[in-house]
Short mmCIF file of C-alpha atoms in Angstrom, two decimals:
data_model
loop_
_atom_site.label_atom_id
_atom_site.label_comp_id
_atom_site.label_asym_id
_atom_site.label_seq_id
_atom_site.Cartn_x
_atom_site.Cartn_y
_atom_site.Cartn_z
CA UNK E 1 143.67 120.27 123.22
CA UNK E 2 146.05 122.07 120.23
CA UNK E 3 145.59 125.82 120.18
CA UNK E 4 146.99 127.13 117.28
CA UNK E 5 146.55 131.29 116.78
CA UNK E 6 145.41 132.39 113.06
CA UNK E 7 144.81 136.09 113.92
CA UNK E 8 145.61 138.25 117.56
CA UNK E 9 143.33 141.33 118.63
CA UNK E 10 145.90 143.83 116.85
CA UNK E 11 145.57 142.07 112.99
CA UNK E 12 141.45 141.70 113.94
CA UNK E 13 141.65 145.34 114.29
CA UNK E 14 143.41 146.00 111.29
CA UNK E 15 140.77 143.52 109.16
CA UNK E 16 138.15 145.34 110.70
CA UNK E 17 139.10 148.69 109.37
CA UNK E 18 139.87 147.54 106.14
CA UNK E 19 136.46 145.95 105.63
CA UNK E 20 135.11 149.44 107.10
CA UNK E 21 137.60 151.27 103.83
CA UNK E 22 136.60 148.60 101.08
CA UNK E 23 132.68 148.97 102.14
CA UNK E 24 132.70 152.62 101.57
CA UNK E 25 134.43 152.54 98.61
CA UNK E 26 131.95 149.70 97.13
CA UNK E 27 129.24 151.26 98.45
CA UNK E 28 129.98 154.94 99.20
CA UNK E 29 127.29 156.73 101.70
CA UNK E 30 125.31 153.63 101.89
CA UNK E 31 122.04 154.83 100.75
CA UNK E 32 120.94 151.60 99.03
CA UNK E 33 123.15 149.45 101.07
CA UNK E 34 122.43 147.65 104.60
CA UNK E 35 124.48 144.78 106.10
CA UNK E 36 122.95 142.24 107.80
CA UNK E 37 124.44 139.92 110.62
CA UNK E 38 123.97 136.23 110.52
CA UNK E 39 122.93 135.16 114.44
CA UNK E 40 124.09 134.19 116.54
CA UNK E 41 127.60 134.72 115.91
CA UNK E 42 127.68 137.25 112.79
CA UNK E 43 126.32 139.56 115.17
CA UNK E 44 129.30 141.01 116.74
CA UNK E 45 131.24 141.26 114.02
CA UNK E 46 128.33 143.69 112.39
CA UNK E 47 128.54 145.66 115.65
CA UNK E 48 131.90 145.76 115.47
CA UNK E 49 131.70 146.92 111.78
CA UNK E 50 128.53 149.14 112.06
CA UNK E 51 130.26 151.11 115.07
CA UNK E 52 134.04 151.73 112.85
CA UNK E 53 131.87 152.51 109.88
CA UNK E 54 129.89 155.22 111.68
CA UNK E 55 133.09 156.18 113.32
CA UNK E 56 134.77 157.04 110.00
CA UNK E 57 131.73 157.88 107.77
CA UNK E 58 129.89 160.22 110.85
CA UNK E 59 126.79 158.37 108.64
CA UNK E 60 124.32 156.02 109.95
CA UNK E 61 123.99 152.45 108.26
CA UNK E 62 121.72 149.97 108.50
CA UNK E 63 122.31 146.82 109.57
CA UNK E 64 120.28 144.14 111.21
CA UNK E 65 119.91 140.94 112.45
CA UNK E 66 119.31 137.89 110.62
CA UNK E 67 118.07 134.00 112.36
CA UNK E 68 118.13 131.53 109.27
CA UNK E 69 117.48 128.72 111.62
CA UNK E 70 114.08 127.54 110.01
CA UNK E 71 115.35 127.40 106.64
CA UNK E 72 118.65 125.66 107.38
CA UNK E 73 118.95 122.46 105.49
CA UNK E 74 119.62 120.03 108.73
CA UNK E 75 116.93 122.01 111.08
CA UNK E 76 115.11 118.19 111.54
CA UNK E 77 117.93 116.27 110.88
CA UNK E 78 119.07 117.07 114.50
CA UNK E 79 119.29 114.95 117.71
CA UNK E 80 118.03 117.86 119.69
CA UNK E 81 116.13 121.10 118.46
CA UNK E 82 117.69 123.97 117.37
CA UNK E 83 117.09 127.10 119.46
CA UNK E 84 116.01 130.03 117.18
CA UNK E 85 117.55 133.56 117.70
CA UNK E 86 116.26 136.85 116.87
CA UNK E 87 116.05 138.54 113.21
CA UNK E 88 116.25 142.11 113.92
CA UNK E 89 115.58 143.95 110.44
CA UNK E 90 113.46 146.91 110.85
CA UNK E 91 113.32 147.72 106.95
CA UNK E 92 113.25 145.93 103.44
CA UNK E 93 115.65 144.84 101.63
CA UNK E 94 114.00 145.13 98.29
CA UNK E 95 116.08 146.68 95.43
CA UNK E 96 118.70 147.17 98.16
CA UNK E 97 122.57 145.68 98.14
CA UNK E 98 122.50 143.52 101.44
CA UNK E 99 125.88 142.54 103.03
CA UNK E 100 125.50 138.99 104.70
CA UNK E 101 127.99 139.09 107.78
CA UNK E 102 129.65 136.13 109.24
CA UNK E 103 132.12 135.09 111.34
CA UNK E 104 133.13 131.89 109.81
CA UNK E 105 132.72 130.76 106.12
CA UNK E 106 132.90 126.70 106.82
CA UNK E 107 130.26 124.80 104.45
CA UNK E 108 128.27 127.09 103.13
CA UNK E 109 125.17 126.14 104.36
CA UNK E 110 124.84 128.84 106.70
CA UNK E 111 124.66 131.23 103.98
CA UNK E 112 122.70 129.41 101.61
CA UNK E 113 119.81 129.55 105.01
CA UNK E 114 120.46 132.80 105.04
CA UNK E 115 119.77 134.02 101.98
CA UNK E 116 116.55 131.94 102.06
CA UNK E 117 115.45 133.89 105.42
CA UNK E 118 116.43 136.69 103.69
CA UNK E 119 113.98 136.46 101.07
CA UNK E 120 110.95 136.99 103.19
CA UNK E 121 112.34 141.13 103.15
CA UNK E 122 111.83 141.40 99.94
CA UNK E 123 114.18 140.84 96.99
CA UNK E 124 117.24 142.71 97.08
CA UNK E 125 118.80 143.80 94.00
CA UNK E 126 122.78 142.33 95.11
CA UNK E 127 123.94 140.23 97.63
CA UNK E 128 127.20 140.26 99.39
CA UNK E 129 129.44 137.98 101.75
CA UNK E 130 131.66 139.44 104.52
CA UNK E 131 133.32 137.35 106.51
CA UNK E 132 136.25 137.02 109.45
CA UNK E 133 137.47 133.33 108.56
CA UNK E 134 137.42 131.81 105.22
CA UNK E 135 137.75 128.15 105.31
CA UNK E 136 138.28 127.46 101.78
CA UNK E 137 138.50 123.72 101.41
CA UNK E 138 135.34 122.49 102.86
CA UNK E 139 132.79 124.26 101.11
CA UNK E 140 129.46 121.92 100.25
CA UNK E 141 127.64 124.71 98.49
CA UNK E 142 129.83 126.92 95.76
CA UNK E 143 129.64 130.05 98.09
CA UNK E 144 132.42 132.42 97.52
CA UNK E 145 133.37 135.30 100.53
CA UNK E 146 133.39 139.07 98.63
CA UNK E 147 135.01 140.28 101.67
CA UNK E 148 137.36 137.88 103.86
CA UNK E 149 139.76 138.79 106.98
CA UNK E 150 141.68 135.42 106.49
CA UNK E 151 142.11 132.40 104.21
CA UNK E 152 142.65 129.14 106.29
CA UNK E 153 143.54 125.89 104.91
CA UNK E 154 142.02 123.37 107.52
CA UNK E 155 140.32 119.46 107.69
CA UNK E 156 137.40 118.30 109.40
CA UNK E 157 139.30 116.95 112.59
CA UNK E 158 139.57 121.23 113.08
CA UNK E 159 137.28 123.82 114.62
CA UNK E 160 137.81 127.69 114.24
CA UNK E 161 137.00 129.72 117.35
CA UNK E 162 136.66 133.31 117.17
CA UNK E 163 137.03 135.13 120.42
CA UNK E 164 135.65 138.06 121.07
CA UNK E 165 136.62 140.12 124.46
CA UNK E 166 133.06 141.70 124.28
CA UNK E 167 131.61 138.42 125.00
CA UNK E 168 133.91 137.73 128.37
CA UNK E 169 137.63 136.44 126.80
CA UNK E 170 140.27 138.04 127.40
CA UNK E 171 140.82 139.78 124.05
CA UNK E 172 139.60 139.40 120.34
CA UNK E 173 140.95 135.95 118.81
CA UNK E 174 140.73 133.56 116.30
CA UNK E 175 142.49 130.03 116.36
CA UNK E 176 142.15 126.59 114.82
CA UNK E 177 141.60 123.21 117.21
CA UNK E 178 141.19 120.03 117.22
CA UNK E 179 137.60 118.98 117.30
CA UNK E 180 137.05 116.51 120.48
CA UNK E 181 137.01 113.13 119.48
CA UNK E 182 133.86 111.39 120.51
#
């Protein structure tokens, strides 16, 4: 299988503090702001984020953990059943500015779920999109990334893989591949 890298642990870094630098100055001490990381894989770039943020900022921010699997828009469309993950919000999000966090931006859908599930924690007054990857030609839903790490050009025969070291590789990657062909 074709490997191709888009972005090495070093550039991932840099991204990562950037976002950290552009989300305070958007959203200063984060009083009315909490980011919220799309499962499964959202998750550890929030972590990621949440931990440089506090890092700079010596403030606490809320984040949490979002599972839009119920409200996606192919949940019985499947073969097999979808396996649900955990939301993990401990507060509302009414009035508030909520950052969705994502890995990948690929079709939208995703996102458009998300902000469904999101609804159920009340209304917040903005909504935001953070993520790593921005796949830009293949949207089906006209869902636009506030924050991105990287613009990719790419066609459906390709898959983007983020690696994280945290989760066992052997350092923090992102590359395009071939999808397998069935």
């Amino acid at each position: 299988m074709q490997k191709r890298l888009v972005l090495n642990q070093q550039q991932i870094q840099i991204i990562l503090k950037r976002f950290c630098h552009q989300l305070i100055e958007n959203h200063d001490n984060f009083e009315n702001t909490v980011l919220l990381g799309l499962q499964p894989r959202g998750i550890i770039l929030l972590d990621r984020i949440v931990e440089e943020l506090e890092n700079i900022s010596g403030k606490k921010v809320p984040a949490g953990y979002l599972d839009a699997t119920f409200h996606r828009d192919d949940f019985r469309r499947r073969d097999f059943p979808l396996k649900a993950n955990e939301t993990k919000i401990d507060f509302l999000v009414e009035g508030k500015k909520v950052i969705l966090v994502d890995d990948v931006l690929y079709k939208g859908r995703s996102v458009r779920a998300a902000m469904d599930a999101m609804i159920a924690f009340g209304r917040p007054q903005k909504v935001e999109l953070m993520v790593l990857v921005d796949r830009k030609l293949t949207r089906d839903y006209p869902i636009m990334p506030d924050y991105f790490g990287i613009r990719v050009n790419t066609i459906d025969t390709q898959y983007v893989v983020v690696e994280w070291a945290s989760q066992g590789q052997p350092e923090d990657a992102v590359w395009i591949t071939e999808k397998e062909q069935k």
